[in-house]
Coordinates of C-alpha atoms in Angstrom, one line a residue:
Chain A
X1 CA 162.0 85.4 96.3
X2 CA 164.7 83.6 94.2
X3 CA 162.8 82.0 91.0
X4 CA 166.0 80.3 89.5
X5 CA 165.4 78.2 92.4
X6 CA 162.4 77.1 91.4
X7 CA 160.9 75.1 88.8
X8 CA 160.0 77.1 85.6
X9 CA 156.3 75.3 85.7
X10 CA 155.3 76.1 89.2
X11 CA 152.4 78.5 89.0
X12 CA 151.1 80.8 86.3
X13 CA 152.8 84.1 86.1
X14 CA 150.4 86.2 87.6
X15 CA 150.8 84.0 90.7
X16 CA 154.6 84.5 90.5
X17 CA 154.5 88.1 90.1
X18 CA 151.7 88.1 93.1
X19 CA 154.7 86.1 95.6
X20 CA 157.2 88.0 94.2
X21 CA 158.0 89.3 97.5
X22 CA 157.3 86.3 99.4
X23 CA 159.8 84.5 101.0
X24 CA 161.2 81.2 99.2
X25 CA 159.2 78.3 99.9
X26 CA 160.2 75.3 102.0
X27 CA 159.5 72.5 99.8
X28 CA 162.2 71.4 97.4
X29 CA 161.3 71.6 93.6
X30 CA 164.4 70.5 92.4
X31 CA 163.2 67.2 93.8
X32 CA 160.0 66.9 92.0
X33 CA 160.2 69.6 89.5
X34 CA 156.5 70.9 88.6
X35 CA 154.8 69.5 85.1
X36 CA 151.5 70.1 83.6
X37 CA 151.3 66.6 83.5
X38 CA 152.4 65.9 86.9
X39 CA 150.2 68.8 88.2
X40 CA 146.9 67.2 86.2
X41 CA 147.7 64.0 87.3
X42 CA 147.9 64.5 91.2
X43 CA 144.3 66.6 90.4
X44 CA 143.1 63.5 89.4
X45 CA 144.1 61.5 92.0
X46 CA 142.9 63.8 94.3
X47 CA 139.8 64.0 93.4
X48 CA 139.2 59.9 92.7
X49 CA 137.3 58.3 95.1
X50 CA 138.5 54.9 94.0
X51 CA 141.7 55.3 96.4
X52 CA 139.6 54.8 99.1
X53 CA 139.1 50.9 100.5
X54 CA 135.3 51.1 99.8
X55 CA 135.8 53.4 97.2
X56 CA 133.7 56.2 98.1
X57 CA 135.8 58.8 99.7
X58 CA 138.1 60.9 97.9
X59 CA 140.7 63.4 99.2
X60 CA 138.3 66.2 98.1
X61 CA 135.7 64.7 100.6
X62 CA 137.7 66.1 103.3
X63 CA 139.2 69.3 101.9
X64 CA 136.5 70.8 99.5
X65 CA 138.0 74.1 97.2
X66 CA 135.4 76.6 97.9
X67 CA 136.4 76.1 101.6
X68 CA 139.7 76.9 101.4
X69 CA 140.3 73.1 100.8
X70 CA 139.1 72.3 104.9
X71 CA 135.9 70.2 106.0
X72 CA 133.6 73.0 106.1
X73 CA 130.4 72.2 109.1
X74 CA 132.5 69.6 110.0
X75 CA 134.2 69.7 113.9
X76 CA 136.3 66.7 113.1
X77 CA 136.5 65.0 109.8
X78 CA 134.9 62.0 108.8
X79 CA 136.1 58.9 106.7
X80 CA 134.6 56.2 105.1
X81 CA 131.9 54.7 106.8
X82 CA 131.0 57.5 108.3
X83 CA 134.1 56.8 110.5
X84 CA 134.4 60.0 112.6
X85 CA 138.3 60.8 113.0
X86 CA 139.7 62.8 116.0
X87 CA 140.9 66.3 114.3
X88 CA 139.3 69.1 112.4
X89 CA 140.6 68.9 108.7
X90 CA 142.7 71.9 107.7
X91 CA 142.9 74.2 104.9
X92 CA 145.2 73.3 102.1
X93 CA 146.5 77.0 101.1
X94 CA 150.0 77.9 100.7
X95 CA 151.4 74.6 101.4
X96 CA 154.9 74.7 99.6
X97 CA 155.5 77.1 102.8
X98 CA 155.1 74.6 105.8
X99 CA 157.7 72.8 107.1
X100 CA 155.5 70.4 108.6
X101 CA 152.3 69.3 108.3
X102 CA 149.0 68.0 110.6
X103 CA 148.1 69.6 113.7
X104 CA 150.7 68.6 115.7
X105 CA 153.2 68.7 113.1
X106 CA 153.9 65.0 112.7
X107 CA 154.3 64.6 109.4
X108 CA 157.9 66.1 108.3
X109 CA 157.8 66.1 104.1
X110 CA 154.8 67.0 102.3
X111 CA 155.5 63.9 99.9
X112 CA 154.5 61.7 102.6
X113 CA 152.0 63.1 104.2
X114 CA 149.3 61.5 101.5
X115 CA 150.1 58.3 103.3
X116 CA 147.9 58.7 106.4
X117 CA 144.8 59.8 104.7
X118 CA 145.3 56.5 102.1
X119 CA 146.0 54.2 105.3
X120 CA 144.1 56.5 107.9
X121 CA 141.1 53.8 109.9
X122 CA 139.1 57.0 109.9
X123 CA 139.7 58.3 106.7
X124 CA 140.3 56.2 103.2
X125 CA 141.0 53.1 105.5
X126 CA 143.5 51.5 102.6
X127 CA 146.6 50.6 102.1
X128 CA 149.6 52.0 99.8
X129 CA 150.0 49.5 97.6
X130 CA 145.9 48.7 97.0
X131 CA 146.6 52.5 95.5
X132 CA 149.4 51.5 93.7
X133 CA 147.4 47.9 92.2
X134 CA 144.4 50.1 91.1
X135 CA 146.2 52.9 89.3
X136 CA 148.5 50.4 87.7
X137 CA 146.1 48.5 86.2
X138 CA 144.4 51.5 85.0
X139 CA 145.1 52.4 81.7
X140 CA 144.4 56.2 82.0
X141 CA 146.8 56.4 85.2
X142 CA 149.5 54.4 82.9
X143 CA 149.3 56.6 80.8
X144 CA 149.1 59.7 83.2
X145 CA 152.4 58.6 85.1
X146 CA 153.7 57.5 81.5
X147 CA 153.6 61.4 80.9
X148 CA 154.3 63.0 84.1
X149 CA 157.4 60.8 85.0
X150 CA 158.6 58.6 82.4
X151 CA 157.5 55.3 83.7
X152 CA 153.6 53.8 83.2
X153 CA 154.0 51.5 86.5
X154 CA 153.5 53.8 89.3
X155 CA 155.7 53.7 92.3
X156 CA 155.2 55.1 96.2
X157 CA 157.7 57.3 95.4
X158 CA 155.8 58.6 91.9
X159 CA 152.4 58.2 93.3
X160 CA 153.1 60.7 96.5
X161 CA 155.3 62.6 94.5
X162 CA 152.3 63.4 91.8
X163 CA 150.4 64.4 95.3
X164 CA 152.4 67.4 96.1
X165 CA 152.4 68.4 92.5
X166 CA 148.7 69.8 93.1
X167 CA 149.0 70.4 96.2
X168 CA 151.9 72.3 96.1
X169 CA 150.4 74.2 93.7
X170 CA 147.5 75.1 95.7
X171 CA 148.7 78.9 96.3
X172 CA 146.5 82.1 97.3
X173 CA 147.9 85.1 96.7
X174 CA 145.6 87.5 95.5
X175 CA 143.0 88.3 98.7
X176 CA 141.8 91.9 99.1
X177 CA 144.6 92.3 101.5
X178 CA 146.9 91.2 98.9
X179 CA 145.5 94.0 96.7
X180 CA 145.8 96.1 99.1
X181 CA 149.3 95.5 99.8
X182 CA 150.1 95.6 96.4
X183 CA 148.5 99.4 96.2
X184 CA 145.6 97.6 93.7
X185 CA 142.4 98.5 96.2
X186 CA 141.7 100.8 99.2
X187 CA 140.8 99.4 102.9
X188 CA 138.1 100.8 104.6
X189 CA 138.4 102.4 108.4
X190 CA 137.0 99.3 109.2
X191 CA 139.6 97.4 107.8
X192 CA 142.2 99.5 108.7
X193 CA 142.2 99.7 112.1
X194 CA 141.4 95.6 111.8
X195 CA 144.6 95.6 110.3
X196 CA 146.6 97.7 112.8
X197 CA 145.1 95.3 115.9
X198 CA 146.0 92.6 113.6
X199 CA 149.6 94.0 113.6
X200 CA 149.4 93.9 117.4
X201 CA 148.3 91.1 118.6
X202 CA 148.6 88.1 115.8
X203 CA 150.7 88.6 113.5
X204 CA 154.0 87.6 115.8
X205 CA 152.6 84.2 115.3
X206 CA 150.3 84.2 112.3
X207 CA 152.9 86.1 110.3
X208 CA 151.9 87.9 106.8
X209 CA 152.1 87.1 103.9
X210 CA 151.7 83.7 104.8
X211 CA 150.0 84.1 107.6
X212 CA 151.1 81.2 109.7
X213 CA 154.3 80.3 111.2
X214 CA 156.1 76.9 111.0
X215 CA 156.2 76.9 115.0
X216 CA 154.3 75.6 117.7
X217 CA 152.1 77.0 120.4
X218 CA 149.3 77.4 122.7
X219 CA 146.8 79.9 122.0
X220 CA 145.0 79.1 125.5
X221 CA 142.4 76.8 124.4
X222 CA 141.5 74.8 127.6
X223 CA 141.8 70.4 126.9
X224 CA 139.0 69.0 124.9
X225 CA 137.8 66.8 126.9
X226 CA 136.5 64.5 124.2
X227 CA 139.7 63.5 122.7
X228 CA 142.2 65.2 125.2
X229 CA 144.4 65.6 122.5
X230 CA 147.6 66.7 123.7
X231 CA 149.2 68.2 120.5
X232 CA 153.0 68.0 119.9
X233 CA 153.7 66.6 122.7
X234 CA 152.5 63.1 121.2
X235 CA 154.9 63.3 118.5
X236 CA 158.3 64.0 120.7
X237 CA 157.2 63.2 124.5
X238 CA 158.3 66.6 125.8
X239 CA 156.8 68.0 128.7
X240 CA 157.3 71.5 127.2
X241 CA 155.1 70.1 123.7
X242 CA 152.3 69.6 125.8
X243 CA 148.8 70.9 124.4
X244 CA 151.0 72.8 121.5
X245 CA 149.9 73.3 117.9
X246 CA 150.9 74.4 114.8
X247 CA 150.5 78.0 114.1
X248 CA 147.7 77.9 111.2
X249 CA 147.4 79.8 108.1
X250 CA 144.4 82.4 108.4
X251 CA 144.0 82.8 104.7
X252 CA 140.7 82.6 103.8
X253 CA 140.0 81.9 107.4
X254 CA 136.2 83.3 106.8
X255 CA 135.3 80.4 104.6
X256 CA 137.4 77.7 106.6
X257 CA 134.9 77.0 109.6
X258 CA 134.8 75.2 112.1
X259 CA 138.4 76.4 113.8
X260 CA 140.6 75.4 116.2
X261 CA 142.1 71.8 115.6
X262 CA 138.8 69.8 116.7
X263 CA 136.7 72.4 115.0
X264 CA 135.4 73.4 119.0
X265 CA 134.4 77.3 117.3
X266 CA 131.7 77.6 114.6
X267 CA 132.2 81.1 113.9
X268 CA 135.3 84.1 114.0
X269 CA 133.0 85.9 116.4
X270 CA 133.5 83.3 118.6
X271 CA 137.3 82.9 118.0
X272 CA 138.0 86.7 118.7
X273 CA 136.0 86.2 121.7
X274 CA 138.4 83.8 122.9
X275 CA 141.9 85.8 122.5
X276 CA 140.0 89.3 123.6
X277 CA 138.2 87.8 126.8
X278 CA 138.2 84.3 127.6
X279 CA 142.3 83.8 127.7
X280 CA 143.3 82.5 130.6
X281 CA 146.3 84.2 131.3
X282 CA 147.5 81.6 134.4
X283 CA 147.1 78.6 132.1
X284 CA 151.0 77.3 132.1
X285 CA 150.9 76.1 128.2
X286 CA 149.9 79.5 127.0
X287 CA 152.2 80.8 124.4
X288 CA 154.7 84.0 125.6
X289 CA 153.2 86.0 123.1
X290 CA 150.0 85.8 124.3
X291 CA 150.7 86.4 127.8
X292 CA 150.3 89.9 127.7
X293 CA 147.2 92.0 128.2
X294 CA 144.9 92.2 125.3
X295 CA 142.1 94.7 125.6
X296 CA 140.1 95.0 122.6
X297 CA 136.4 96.6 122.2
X298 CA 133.2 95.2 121.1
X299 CA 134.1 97.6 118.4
X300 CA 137.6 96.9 117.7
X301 CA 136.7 92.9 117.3
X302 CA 134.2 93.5 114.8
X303 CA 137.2 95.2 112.8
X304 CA 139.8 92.9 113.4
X305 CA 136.8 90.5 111.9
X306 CA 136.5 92.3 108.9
X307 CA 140.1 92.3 108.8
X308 CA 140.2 88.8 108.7
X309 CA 137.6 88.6 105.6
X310 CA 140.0 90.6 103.7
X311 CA 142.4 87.1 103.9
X312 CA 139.3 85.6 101.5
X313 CA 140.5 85.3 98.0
X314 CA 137.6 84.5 95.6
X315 CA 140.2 83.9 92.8
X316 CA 141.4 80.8 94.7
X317 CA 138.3 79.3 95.7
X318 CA 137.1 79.4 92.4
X319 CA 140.4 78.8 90.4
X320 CA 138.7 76.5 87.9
X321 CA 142.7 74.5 88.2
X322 CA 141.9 73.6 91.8
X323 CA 138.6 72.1 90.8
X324 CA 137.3 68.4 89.8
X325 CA 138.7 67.5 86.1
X326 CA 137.0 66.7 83.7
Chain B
X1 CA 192.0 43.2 90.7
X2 CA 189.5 42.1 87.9
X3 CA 189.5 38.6 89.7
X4 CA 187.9 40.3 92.7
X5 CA 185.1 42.3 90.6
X6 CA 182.1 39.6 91.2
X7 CA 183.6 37.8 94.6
X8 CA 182.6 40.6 97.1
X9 CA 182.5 40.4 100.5
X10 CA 179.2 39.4 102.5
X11 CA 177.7 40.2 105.5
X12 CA 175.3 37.6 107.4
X13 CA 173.0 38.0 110.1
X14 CA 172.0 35.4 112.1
X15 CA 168.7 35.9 113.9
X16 CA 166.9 32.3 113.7
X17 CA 169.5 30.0 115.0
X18 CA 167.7 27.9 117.7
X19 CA 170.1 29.1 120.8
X20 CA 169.4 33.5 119.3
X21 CA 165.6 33.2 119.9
X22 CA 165.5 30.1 122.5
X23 CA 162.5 30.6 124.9
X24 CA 160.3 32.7 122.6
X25 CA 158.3 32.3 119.6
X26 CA 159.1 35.0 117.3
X27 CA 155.9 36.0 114.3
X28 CA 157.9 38.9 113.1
X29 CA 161.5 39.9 113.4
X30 CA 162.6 42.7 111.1
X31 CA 165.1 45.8 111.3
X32 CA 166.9 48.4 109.3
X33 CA 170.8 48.2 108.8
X34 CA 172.3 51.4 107.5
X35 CA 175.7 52.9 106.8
X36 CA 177.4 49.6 106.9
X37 CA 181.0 50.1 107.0
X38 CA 184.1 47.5 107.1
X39 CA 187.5 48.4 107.9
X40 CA 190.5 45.9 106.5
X41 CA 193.5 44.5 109.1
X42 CA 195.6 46.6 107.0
X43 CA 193.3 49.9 107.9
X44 CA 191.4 50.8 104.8
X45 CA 187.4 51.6 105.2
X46 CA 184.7 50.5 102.5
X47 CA 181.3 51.8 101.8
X48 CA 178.3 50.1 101.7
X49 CA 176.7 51.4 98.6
X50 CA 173.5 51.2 99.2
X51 CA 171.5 53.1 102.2
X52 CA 169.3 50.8 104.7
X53 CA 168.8 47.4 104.2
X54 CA 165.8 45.9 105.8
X55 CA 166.1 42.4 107.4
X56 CA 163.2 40.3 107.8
X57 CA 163.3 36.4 109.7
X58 CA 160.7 35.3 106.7
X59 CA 163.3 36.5 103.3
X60 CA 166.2 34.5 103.7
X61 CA 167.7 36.4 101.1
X62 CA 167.7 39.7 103.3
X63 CA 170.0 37.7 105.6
X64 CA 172.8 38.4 103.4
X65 CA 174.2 41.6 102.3
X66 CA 177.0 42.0 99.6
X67 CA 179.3 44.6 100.3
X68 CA 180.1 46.4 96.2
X69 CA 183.7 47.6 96.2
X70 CA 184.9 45.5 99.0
X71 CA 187.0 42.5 98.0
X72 CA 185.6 39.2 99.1
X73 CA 188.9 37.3 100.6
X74 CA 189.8 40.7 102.5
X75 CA 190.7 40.1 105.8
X76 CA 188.9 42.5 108.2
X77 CA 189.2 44.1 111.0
X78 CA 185.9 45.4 112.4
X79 CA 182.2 46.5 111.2
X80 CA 180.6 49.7 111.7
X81 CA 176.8 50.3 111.3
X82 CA 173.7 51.8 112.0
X83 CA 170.9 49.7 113.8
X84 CA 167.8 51.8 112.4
X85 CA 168.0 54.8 110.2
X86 CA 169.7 57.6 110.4
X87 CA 167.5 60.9 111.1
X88 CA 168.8 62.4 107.7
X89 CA 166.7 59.5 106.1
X90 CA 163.9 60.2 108.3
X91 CA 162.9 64.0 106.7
X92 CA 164.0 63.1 103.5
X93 CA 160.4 62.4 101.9
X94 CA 160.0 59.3 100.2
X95 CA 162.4 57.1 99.4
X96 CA 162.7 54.0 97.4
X97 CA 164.2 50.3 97.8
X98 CA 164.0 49.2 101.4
X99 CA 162.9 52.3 103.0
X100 CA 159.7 52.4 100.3
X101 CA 157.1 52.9 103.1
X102 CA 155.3 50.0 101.3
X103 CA 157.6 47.8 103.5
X104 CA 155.4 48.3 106.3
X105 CA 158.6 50.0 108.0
X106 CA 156.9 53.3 108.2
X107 CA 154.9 55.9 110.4
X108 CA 152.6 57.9 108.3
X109 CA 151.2 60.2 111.6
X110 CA 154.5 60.3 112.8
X111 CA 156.7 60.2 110.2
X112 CA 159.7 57.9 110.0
X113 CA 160.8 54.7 110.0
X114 CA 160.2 51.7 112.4
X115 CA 163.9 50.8 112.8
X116 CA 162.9 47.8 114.4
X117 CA 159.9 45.4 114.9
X118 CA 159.8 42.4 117.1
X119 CA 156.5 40.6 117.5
X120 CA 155.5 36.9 119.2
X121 CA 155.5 35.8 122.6
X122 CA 157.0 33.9 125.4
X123 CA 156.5 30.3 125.3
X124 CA 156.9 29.5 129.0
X125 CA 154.6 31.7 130.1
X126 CA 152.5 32.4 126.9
X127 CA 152.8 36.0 126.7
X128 CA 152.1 38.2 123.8
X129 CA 154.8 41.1 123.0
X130 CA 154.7 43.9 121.0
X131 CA 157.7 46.4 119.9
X132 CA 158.2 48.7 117.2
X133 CA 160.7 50.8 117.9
X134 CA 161.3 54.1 115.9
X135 CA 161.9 57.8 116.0
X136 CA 165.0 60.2 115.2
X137 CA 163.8 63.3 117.8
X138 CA 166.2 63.9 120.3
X139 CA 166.4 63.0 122.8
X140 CA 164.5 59.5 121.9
X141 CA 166.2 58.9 118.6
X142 CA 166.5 54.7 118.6
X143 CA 169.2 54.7 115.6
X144 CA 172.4 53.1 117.6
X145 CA 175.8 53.1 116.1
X146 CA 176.8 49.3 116.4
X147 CA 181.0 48.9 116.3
X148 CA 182.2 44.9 115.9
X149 CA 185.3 43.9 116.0
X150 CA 186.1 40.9 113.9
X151 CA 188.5 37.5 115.5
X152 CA 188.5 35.2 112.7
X153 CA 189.6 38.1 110.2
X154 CA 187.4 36.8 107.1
X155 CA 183.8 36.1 108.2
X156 CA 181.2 38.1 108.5
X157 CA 178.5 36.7 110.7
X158 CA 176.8 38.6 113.0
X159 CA 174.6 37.1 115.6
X160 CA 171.3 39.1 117.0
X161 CA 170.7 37.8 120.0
X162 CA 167.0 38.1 120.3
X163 CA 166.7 36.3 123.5
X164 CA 168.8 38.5 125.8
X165 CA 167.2 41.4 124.4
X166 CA 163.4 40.0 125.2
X167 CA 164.3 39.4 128.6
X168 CA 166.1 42.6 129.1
X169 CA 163.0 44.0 127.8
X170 CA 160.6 41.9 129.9
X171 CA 162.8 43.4 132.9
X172 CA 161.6 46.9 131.9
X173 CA 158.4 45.0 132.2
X174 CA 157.2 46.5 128.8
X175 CA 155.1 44.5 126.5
X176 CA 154.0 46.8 123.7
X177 CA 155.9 49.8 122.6
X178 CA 154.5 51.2 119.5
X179 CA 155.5 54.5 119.1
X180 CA 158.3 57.2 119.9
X181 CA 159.4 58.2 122.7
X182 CA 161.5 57.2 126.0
X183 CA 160.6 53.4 125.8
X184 CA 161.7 53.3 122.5
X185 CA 164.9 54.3 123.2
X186 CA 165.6 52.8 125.5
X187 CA 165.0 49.3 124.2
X188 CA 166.8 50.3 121.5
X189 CA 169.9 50.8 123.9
X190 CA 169.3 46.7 125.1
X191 CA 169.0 46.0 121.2
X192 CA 171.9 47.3 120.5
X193 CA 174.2 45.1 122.6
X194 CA 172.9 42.0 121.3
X195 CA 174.6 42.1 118.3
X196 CA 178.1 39.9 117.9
X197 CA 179.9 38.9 115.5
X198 CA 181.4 35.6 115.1

């Protein structure tokens, strides 16, 4: 990875040397270059409940850190209100990596993706410049923006800007696979051969290190008949987008329950279950890569389970950064 | 040349004269102008300077749009722009001026702008309409290229013929489009050869 192209404040250098290997993130630093006080001041905001209309729901409602940053319990997320929305809320791990963002990939920037949450029915139910009124007539936030970008009054471009300086910086790098790559920590047999079947059958499309891919696809999953939610396709009308997703990080993946994109499995059990026997191989949407045969043992899915749980990395969960300032 | 510094030359639309919107009653009228160019009788091209302009029926002051650079007693030739955004500005984040998504301009699940957004209804017959028409994916990207060529040589006033385009749309017999796609397009297409100049 090239770190002249990055900005000098992104990450601490343990991180750094950790990615080092990684290739170069997606988003575009130079545009928003990483401070400590831009960094501090889009923790705050995440975590302030007061950007919601009824002021009761913050941004960490949804996406809690010892979760992996996802809804944990929750199939699909709720708002205020108790608004139930339509979608499972994701992890937020490794972010600086996607090229897109949501299920379906509709949102294109991660700068503007903090929009639908603030204006979301189902989620803070406000409005973009309500946010704008409350932190500018804040004197902490003045002072706060004052710092991170040279001007007191906030501004849309500032306020979603200071966003993706935490959540940019949201990074997991140092799992037990991670340690393992990096010759720190042994695997067990278990793990191992999890590892190998890992190699075989996922990782054309969840793809180490990062363990996602900025593509779509259909991993087989019949409709939901709740919210027949169609994926991509309702973001471009293409026939060939129908009931495609994006390809989801699995870091951390044993902490980030419920899974799929409306949160239809409670446990990875479950989830291995569907790829080893409950693919239907005659379903049109189903991805290329799945289409072949895919035999694995009671046996072999346990491994490929504890496999997965080597994606957990306790120093992220618990970075005392990610967590509500005080 | 210093005479011609603050006299620049203006562009005007026109989309409230009585005959443009005759038949309807029009709540909200508003759309993105982009990459203006102007080309001079003699052949030289000028630059807008500034990205998108958003025009709105209810700011008056959006009707007008001063062309930096471009001498305002130039005698011109034709106009080039974009109707809508172009999909560059569309993945470039967030952006500031008109395109601040504060505008109301904006799709935060879908994200890009709203080129256009025509709301009222039909006074004859009462009925409601809905568009917003958006979206840079091909194939249903709605930005249209609009090319004008001038007669009079020194104005600048371009008509939007909301009319024609409402009944064009009424003959698609759609009454709300709200998002991407197909529909979007192609009422896009109809908008786009509303648009005259004078």
């Amino acid at each position: 990875m090239s770190f002249s192209a990055l900005d000098e404040n992104w990450l601490s250098p343990s991180q750094r040397a950790q990615i080092d290997s990684w290739p170069d993130p997606v988003y575009n630093f130079a545009e928003n270059p990483i401070s400590e006080d831009g960094f501090q001041l889009g923790r705050k905001l995440f975590y302030d409940p007061m950007l919601s209309r009824d002021q009761t729901i913050s941004c960490a409602n949804c996406h809690l850190q010892y979760t992996g940053f996802t809804h944990v319990d929750h199939a699909v997320s709720h708002g205020i209100e108790g608004r139930k929305g339509t979608r499972n809320s994701p992890a937020l791990i490794n972010l600086a990596w996607n090229s897109s963002f949501h299920w379906d990939g509709g949102v294109n920037h991660l700068d503007v993706q903090a929009i639908n949450p603030i204006e979301h029915f189902a989620e803070m139910d406000n409005t973009l410049e309500n946010v704008l009124n409350y932190v500018n007539g804040n004197p902490e936030y003045r002072s706060a923006f004052f710092h991170a970008f040279g001007d007191s009054m906030a501004t849309s471009k500032t306020l979603l800007k200071a966003f993706s300086q935490f959540t940019t910086s949201l990074v997991s790098s140092d799992s037990k696979y991670d340690q393992y790559i990096r010759g720190e920590v042994g695997f067990t047999e278990q793990e191992k051969n999890g590892l190998r079947l890992f190699d075989n059958f996922c990782n054309r499309c969840h793809t180490a290190p990062l363990f996602n891919s900025n593509r779509y696809a259909s991993n087989g999953l019949p409709i939901d008949t709740m919210y027949n939610d169609v994926g991509r396709y309702a973001i471009t009308k293409q026939g060939s987008d129908s009931l495609q997703f994006r390809i989801p990080t699995l870091r951390n993946i044993e902490h980030t329950y419920p899974y799929m994109h409306d949160g239809r499995f409670r446990k990875l059990r479950e989830v291995v279950k569907h790829y080893a026997e409950e693919l239907d191989r005659s379903n049109p949407y189903l991805s290329e890569e799945l289409k072949s045969e895919m035999k694995l043992s009671e046996n072999e899915q346990k491994d490929l389970i504890a496999f997965l749980c080597t994606l957990t990395d306790r120093t992220f969960l618990y970075n005392r950064r990610y967590s509500f300032p005080n | 040349m210093s005479s011609f510094i603050h006299a620049q030359k203006e562009i005007q639309f026109d989309c409230t004269s009585h005959q443009l919107t005759e038949g309807y009653e029009i709540s909200i009228l508003r759309f993105y102008v982009s990459n203006i160019q102007v080309k001079s009788t003699d052949g030289r091209w000028y630059s807008d300077q500034v990205d998108a302009h958003l025009i709105d029926k209810e700011v008056p002051s959006s009707w007008t749009i001063s062309l930096v650079d471009c001498p305002k007693n130039l005698d011109i030739d034709s106009v080039v722009f974009v109707l809508g955004t172009d999909s560059l500005t569309n993945v470039s984040g967030i952006l500031d001026g008109d395109l601040d998504p504060i505008k109301g301009m904006y799709w935060s699940w879908n994200s890009g702008y709203i080129n256009v957004k025509v709301e009222g209804k039909e006074q004859a017959t009462n009925t409601a309409f809905e568009y917003h028409l958006g979206g840079y994916l091909p194939p249903f990207s709605t930005a249209r290229e609009i090319r004008l060529k001038t007669s009079t040589a020194n104005s600048l006033r371009i008509s939007v013929d909301v009319s024609r385009f409402l009944k064009n749309a009424k003959v698609e017999e759609r009454l709300e489009v709200m998002i991407p796609g197909p529909e979007a397009s192609k009422l896009s297409s109809h908008l786009s050869t509303c648009f005259s100049i004078d």
